Coordinates of C-alpha atoms and ligand atoms in Angstrom, one line a residue:
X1 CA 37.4 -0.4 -5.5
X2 CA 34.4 0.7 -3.5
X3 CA 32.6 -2.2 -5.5
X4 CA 34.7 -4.1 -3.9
X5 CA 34.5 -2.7 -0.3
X6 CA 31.1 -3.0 -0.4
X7 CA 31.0 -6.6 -1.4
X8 CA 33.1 -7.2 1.1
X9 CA 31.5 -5.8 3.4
X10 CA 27.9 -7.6 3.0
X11 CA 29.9 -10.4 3.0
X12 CA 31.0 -9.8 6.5
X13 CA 27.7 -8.5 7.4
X14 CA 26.1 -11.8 6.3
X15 CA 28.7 -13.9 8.8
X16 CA 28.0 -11.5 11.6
X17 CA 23.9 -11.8 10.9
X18 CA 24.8 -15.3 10.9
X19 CA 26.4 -15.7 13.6
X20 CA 25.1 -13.9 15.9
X21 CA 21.3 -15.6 14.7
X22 CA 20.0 -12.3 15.0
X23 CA 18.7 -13.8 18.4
X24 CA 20.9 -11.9 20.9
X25 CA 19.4 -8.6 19.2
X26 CA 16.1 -10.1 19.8
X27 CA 16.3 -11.1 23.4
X28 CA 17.5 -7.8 24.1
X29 CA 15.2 -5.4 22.3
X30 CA 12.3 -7.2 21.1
X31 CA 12.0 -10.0 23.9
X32 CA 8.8 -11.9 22.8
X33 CA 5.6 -11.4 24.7
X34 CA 4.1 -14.1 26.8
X35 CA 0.5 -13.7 26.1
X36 CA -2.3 -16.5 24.8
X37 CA -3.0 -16.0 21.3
X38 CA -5.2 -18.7 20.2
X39 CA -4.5 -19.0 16.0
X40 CA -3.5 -21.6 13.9
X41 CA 0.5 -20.7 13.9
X42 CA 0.2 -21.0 17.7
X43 CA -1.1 -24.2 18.0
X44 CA 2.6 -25.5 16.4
X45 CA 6.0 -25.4 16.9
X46 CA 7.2 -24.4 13.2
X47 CA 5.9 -22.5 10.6
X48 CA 3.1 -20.3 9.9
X49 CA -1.0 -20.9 9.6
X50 CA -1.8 -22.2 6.3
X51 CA -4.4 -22.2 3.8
X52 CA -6.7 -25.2 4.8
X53 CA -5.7 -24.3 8.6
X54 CA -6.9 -20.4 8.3
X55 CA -10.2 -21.9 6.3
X56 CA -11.1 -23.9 9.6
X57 CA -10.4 -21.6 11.7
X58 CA -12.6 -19.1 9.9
X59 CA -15.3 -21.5 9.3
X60 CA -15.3 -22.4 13.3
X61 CA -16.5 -18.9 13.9
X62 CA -18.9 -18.5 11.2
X63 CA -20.6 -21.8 12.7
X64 CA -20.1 -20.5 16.1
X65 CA -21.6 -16.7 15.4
X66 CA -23.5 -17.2 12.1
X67 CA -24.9 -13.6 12.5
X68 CA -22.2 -11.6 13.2
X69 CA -19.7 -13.2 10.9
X70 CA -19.4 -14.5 7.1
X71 CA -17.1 -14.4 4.4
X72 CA -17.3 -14.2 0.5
X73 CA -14.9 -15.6 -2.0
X74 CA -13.5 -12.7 -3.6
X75 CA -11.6 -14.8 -6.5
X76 CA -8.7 -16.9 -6.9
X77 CA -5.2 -17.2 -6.6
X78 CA -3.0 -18.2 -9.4
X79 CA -2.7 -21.8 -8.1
X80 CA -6.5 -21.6 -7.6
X81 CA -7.1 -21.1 -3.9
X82 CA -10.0 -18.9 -3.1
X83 CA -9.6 -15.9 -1.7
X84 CA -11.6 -14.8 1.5
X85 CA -12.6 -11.7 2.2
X86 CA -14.6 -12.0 6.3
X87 CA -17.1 -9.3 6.8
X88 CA -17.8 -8.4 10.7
X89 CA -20.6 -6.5 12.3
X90 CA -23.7 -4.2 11.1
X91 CA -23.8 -3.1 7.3
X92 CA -25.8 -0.4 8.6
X93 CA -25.4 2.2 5.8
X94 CA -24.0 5.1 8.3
X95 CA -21.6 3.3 10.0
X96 CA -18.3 3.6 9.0
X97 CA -16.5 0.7 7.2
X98 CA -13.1 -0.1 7.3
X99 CA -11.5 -2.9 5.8
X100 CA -7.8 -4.6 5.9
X101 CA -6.1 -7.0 4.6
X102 CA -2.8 -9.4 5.3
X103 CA -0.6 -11.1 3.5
X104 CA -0.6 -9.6 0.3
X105 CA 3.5 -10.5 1.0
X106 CA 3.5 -14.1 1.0
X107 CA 6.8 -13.9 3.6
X108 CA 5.2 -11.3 6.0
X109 CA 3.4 -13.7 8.4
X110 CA 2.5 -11.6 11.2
X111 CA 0.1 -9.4 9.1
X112 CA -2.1 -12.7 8.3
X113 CA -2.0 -14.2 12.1
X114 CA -3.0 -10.8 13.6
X115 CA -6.1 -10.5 11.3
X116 CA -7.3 -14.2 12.7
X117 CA -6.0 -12.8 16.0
X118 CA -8.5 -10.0 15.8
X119 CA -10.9 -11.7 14.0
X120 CA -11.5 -14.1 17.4
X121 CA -11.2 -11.4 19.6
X122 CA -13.9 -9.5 17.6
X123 CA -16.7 -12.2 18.5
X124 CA -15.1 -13.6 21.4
X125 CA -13.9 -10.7 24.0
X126 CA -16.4 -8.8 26.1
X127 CA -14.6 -5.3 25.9
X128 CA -14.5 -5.9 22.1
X129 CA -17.9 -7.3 21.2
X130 CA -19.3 -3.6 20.7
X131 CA -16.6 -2.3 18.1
X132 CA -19.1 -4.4 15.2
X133 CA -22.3 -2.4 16.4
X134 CA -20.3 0.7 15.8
X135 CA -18.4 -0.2 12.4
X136 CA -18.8 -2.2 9.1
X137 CA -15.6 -4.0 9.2
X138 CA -14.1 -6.4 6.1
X139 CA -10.6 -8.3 6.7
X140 CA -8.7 -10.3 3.7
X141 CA -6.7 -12.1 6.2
X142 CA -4.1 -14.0 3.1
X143 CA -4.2 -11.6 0.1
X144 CA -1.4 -13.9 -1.7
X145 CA -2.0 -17.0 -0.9
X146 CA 0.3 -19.2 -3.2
X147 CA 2.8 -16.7 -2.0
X148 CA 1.6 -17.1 1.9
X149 CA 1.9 -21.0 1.2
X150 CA 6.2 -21.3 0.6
X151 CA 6.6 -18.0 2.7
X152 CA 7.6 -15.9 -0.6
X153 CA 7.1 -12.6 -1.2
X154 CA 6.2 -13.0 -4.6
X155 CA 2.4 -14.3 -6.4
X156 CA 3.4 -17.6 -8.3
X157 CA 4.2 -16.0 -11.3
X158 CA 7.1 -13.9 -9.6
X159 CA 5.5 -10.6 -9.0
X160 CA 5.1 -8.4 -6.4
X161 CA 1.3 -8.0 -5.9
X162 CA 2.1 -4.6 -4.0
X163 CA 3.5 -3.3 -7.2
X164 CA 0.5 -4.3 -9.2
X165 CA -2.0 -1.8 -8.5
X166 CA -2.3 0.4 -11.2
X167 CA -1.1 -2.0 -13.9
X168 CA -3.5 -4.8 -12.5
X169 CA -1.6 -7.8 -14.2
X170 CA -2.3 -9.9 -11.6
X171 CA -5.8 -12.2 -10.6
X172 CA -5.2 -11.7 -7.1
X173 CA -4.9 -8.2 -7.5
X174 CA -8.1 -7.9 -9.4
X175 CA -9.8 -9.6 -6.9
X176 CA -8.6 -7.2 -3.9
X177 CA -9.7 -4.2 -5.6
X178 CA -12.7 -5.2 -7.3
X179 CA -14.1 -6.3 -3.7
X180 CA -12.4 -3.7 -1.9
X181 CA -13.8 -1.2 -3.9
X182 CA -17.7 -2.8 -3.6
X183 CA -17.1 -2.4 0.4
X184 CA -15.9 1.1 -0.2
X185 CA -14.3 1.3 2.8
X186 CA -13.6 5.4 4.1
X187 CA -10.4 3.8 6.0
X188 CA -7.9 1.0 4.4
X189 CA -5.2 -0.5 6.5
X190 CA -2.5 -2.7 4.4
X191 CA -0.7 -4.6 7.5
X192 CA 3.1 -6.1 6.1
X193 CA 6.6 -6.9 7.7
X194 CA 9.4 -5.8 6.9
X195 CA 13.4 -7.1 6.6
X196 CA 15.6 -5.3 9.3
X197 CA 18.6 -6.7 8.2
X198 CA 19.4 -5.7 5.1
X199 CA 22.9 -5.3 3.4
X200 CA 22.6 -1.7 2.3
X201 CA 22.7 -1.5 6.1
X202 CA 26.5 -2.8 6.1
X203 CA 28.0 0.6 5.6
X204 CA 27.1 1.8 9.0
X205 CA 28.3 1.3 12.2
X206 CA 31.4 -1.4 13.0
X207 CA 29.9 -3.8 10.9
X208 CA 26.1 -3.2 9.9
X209 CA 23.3 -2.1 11.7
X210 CA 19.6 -3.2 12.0
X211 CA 16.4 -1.5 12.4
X212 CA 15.3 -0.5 15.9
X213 CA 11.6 -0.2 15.3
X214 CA 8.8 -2.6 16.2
X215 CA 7.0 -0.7 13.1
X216 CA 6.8 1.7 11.0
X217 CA 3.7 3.6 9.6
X218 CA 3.7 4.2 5.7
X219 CA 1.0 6.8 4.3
X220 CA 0.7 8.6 1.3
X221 CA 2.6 12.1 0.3
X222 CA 1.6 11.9 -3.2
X223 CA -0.2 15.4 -4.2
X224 CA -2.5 14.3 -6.0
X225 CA -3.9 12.9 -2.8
X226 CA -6.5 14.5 -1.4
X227 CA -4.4 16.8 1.3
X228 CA -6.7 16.1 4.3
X229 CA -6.3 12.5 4.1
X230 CA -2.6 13.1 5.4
X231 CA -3.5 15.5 8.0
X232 CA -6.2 13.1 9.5
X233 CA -3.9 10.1 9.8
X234 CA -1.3 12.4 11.5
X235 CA -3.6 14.1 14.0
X236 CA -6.4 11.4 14.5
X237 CA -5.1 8.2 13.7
X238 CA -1.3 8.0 14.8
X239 CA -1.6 9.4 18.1
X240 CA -3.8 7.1 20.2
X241 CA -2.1 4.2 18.1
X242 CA 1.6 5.5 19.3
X243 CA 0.2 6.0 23.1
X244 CA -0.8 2.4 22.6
X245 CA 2.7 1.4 21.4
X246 CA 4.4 3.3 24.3
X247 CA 2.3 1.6 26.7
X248 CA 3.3 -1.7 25.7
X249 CA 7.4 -0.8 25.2
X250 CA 6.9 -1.0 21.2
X251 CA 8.9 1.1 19.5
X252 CA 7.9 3.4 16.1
X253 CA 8.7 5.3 13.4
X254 CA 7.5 6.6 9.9
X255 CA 8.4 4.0 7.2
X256 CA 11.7 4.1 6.0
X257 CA 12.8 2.5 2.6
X258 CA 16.2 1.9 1.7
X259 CA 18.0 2.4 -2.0
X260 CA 21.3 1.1 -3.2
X261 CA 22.4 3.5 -6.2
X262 CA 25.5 4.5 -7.7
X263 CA 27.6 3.5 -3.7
X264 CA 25.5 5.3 -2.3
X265 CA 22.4 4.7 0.6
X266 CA 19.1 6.7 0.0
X267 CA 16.2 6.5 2.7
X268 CA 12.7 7.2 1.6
X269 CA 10.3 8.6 3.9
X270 CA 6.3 8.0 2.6
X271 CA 4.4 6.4 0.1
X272 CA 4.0 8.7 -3.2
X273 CA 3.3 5.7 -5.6
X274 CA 0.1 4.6 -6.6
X275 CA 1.3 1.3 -7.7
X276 CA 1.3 0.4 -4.3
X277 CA -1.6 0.0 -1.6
X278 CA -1.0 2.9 0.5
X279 CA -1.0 5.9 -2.2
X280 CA -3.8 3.4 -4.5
X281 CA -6.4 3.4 -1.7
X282 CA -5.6 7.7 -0.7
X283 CA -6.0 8.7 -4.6
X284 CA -9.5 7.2 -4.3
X285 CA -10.5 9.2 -1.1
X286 CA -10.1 6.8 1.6
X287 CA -8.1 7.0 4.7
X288 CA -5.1 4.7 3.7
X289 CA -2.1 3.2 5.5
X290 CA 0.5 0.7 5.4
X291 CA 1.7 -0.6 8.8
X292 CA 5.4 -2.1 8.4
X293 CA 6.2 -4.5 11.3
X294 CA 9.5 -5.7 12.1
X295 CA 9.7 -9.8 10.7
X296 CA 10.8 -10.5 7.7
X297 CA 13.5 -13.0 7.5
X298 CA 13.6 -14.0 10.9
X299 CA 11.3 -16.6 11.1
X300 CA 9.3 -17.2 14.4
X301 CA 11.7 -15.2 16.5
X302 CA 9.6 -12.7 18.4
X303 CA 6.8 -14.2 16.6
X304 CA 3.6 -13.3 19.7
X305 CA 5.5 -9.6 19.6
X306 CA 4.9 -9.2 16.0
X307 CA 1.7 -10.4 15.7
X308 CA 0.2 -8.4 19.0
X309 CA 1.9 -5.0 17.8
X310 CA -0.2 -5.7 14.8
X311 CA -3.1 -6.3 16.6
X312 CA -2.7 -3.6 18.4
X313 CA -2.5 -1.1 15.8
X314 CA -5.5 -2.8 14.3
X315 CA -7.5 -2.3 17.6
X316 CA -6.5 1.2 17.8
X317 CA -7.6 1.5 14.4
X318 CA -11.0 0.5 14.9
X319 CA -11.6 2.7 18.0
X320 CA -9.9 5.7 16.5
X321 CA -12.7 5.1 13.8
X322 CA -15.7 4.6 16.0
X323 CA -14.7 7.7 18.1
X324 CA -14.2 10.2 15.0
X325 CA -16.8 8.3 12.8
X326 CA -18.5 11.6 11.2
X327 CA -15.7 13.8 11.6
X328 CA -14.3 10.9 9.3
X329 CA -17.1 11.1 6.7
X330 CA -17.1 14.6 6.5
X331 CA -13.6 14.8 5.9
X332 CA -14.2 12.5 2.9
X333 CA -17.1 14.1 1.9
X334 CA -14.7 17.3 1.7
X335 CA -12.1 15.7 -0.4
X336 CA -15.1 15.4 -3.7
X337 CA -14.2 19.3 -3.7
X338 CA -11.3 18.6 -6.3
X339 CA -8.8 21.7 -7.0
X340 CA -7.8 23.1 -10.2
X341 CA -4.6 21.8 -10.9
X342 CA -2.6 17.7 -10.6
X343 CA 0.8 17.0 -10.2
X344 CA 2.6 15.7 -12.7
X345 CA 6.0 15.9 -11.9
X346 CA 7.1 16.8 -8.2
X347 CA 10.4 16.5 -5.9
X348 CA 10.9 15.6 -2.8
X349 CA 12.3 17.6 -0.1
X350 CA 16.0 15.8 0.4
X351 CA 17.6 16.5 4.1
X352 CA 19.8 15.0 6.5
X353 CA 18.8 12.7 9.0
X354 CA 19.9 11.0 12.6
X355 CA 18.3 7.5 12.2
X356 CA 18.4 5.8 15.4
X357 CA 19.8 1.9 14.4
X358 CA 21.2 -1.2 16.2
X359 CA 24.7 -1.8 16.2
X360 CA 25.1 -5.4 14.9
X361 CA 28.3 -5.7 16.3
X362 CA 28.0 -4.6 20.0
X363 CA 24.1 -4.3 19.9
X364 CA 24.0 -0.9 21.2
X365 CA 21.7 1.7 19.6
X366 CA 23.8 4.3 18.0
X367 CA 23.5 7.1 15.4
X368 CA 23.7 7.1 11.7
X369 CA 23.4 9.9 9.4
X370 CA 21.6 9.6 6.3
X371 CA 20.1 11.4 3.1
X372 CA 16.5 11.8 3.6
X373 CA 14.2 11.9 0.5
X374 CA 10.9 13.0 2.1
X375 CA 7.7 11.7 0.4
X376 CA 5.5 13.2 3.2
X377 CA 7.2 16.6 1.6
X378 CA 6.8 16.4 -1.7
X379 CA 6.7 20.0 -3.8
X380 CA 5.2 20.4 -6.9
X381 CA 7.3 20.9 -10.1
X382 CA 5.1 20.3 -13.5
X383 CA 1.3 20.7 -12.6
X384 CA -1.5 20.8 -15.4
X385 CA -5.3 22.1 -15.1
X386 CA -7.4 19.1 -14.2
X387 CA -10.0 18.1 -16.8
X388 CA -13.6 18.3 -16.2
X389 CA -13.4 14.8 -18.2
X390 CA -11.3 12.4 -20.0
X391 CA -12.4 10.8 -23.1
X392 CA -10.9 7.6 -24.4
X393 CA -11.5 6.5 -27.8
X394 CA -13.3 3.0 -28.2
X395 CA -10.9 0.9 -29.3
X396 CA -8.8 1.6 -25.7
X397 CA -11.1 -0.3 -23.4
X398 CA -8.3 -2.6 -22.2
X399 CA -7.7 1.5 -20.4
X400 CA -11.5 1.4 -19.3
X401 CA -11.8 -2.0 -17.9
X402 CA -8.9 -1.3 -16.0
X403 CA -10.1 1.9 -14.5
X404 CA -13.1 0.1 -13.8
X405 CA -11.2 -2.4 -11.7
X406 CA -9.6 0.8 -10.3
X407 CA -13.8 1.6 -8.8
X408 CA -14.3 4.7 -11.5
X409 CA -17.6 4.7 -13.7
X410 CA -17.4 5.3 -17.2
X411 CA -20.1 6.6 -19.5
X412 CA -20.1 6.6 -23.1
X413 CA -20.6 9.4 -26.1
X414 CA -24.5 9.0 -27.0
X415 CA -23.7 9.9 -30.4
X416 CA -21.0 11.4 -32.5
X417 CA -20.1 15.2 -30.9
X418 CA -17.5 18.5 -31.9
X419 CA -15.9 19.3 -28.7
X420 CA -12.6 21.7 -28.4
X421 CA -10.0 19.4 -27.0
X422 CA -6.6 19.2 -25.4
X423 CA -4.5 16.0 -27.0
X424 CA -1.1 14.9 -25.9
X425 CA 2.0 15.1 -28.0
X426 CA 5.1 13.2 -27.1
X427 CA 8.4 15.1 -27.4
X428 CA 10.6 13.0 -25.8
X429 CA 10.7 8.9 -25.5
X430 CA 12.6 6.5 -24.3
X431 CA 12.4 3.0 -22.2
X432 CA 13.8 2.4 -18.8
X433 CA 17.3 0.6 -18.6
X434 CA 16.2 -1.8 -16.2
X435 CA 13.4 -4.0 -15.9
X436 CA 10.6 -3.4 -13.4
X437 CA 8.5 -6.5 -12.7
X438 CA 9.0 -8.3 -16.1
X439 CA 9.1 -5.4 -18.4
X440 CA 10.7 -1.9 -19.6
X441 CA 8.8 1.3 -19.0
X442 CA 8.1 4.1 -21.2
X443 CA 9.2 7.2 -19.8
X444 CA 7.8 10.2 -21.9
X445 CA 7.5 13.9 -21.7
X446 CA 4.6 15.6 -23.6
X447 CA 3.4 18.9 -24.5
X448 CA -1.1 19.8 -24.7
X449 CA -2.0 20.7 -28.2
X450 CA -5.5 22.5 -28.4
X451 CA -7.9 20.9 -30.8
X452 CA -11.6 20.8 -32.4
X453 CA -12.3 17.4 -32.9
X454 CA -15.6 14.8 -33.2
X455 CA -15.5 12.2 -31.5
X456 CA -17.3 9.2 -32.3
X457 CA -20.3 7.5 -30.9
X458 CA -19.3 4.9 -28.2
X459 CA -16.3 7.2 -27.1
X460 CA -15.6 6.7 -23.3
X461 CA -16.1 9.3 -21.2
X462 CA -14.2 9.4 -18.0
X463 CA -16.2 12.5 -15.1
X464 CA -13.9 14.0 -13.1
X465 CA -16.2 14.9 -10.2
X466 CA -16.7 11.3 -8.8
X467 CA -14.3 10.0 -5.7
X468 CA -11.8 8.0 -7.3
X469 CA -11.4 10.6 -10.3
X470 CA -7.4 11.2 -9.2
X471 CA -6.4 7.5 -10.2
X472 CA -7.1 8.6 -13.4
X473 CA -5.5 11.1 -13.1
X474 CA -2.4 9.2 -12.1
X475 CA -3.1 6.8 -14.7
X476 CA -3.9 8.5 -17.9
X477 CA -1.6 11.2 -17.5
X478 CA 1.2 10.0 -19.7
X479 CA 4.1 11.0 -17.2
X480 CA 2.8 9.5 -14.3
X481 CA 5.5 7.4 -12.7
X482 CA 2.9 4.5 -12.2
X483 CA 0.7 5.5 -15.4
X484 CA -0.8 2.7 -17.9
X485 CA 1.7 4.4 -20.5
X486 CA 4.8 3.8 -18.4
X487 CA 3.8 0.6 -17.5
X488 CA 3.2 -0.4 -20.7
X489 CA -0.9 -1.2 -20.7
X490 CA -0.6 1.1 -23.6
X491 CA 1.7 1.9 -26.5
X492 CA 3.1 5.7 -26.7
X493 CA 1.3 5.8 -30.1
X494 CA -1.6 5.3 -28.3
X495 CA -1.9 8.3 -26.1
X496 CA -3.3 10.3 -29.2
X497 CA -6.2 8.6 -28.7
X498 CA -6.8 10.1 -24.9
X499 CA -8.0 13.5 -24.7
X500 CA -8.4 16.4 -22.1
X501 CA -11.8 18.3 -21.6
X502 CA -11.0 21.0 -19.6
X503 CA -14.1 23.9 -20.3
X504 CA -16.1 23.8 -17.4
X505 CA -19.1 22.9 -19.3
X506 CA -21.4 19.9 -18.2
X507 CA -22.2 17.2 -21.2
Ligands
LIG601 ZN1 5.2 -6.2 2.5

């Protein structure tokens, strides 16, 4: 019966989103701003820039500023369309280099238009000109660019790209982290939109509600994530952004995901999986975020609004950056200190929540209660000590070459060597009962089993001191939600051949 309600229910949703165009909601919360913004997608009535249009446009400034701007193909998409990656101002080895990228949604325009946005007012306004003395700044305006093309979320094969990065199944993907991780950015900004209609939204309210915010800020809670990380977005890199927002009438909020399960609605608050950008870009020591902005789905509607509060954020971005520049470095210098123990299992603190939404029905803002699963509060529940190294037998390199992808060096055994061990042994197994992007995952439980062992010459050796040590971690631990094992890179059976060195002894 409650099946039923609730198909009823989006049903009537749908006809009320239809009917009402979504437009009234837009005229009277997010009225679009009447400001010049000189891109591609301007310069039309429909659509959105595309590929040969955002290659002109970049190549107009490269001709125009030849010294202060140039851009590298970074690989291809599947429907081979090279990928750009724009570099602006002075590679200077002390400043500080950010990088961020749009588009990695195909449907999530606003992200792509605010980077060209930027991009132009980088080179071409007075007040901003300085920003590239100060910073070493990379931008992959279209990350998905078959996607970008038909407005789909999805890479042409059907997956989500921001699922893809631990698993790396993906070219496109590749390509992002392999050159993301040779500009070794200390901050990372993944700009998206996001849908604020949505049917789980039906149950609330007359008839369904909509999101209120213009965006929403996703970082990550994950604890293997180096804790300062967190703390410095909060307290350095939110507030000036948020006086920015208020200042212009934009309205914000931490990101908030919705889940359909057994009738009922779940919100989660943070980003605590590393087969996404946000919690990815953190486990390798760099200041990470995901800005959310209100878009998908409703075309060009509010279209300027979208792509300035992006801008915006971006702008504020840069300055908070160039103002806190060594407190910045230091902080990541900090986060090489790694503790004793990882998370491998861990909860997150559930509560109840007043979300402010948008009454569909008579557009007024009201009150909804929901269940809050917290991923900015996460508490620990199976930890484990944290090896001095990993070793990976030889035959396993499709593990290595991935983990290289992932920015970790990897050495090799010199010849063959007795060390005392710790080796994984399954005691529980079984797949997932739904797919996730194409396949089942192997969910495992294990137990460490103490061992004297030689390992061969040619075994891989994975240090633990260097920066991006805790995506291994989050990879080669066989629990790991987002792990090779899970997501099937490797076979259960082959876990035996990953071990644990945890005596604090160098080799
Ligand atoms: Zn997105």
């Amino acid at each position: 019966m409650r099946f039923f309600t609730f198909i009823i229910s989006t049903f009537i949703f749908c006809i009320i989103v239809h009917a009402q165009d979504s437009k009234k909601i837009s005229e009277k919360y997010f009225p679009d701003f009447n400001i010049d913004i000189p891109t591609p997608a301007f310069d039309k009535k429909k659509g959105f820039t595309n590929y040969s249009e955002m290659m002109l446009f970049l190549n107009k400034w490269c001709e125009k500023y030849p010294t202060k701007i140039s851009y590298q193909f970074i690989g291809k998409s599947q429907k081979e369309k090279k990928i750009p990656m724009v570099f602006i101002g002075d590679d200077n080895l002390d400043n500080l280099k950010v990088c961020f990228m749009g588009g990695l949604h195909g449907n999530e325009p606003a992200s792509t238009e605010s980077m060209l946005f930027l991009i132009r007012n980088l080179l071409e306004v007075d007040t901003l000109k300085s920003i590239s003395n100060s910073l070493n700044i990379a931008i992959i305006p279209m990350a998905n660019i078959d996607g970008y093309e038909k407005q789909s979320r999805y890479a042409s094969n059907g997956e989500d790209l921001n699922r893809d990065h631990t698993k790396l199944s993906n070219q496109e993907t590749i390509a992002i982290k392999e050159s993301i991780n040779k500009f070794s950015p200390d901050v990372m900004v993944d700009f998206h939109e996001y849908k604020p209609y949505r049917a789980d939204f039906v149950n609330f309210g007359e008839y369904g509600t909509t999101s209120m915010y213009d965006c929403m800020f996703l970082y990550s809670g994950n604890l293997n994530v180096c804790p300062t990380i967190k703390t410095v977005i909060e307290k350095t890199f939110l507030p000036p952004a948020k006086l920015k927002l208020d200042e212009n009438g934009l309205k914000y909020h931490n990101y908030l995901s919705s889940k359909h399960k057994n009738n009922k609605i779940y919100f989660n608050l943070g980003s605590v999986s590393p087969r996404s950008s946000a919690t990815s870009f953190a486990l390798g020591n760099t200041i990470s975020m995901l800005m959310e902005i209100r878009g998908v789905g409703l075309n060009r509607n509010s279209f300027k609004r979208r792509v300035y509060t992006t801008y915006l954020l971006a702008h504020s971005f840069l300055k908070t950056s160039i103002d806190n520049s060594e407190y910045i470095q230091s902080i990541l210098k900090n986060c090489n200190n790694f503790p004793e123990k990882i998370t491998i299992k861990y909860k997150r603190e559930k509560s109840n929540y007043k979300l402010n939404m948008i009454d569909v029905y008579n557009n007024d803002i009201i009150d909804v209660d929901i269940v809050l699963n917290n991923g900015l509060k996460c508490e620990n529940q199976t930890t484990r000590k944290r090896p001095f190294y990993y070793f990976i037998d030889k035959d396993l390199s499709v593990v290595t070459d991935k983990l290289k992808i992932l920015g970790l060096n990897i050495d090799t055994l010199k010849f063959d060597e007795l060390f005392e061990l710790e080796s994984y042994k399954i005691i529980s197994q079984k797949k997932s009962s739904v797919k996730f992007q194409g396949f089942y995952e192997n969910i495992v439980s294990t137990t460490i089993v103490k061992e004297q062992k030689v390992l061969k010459k040619g075994t891989f050796v994975v240090p633990m001191d260097q920066r991006k040590s805790n995506l291994a971690v989050e990879t080669l631990e066989p629990e790991m939600l987002s792990g090779f094992l899970r997501f099937n890179v490797i076979e259960p059976n082959d876990i035996q051949k990953i071990y644990r060195y945890t005596l604090n002894k160098k080799l």
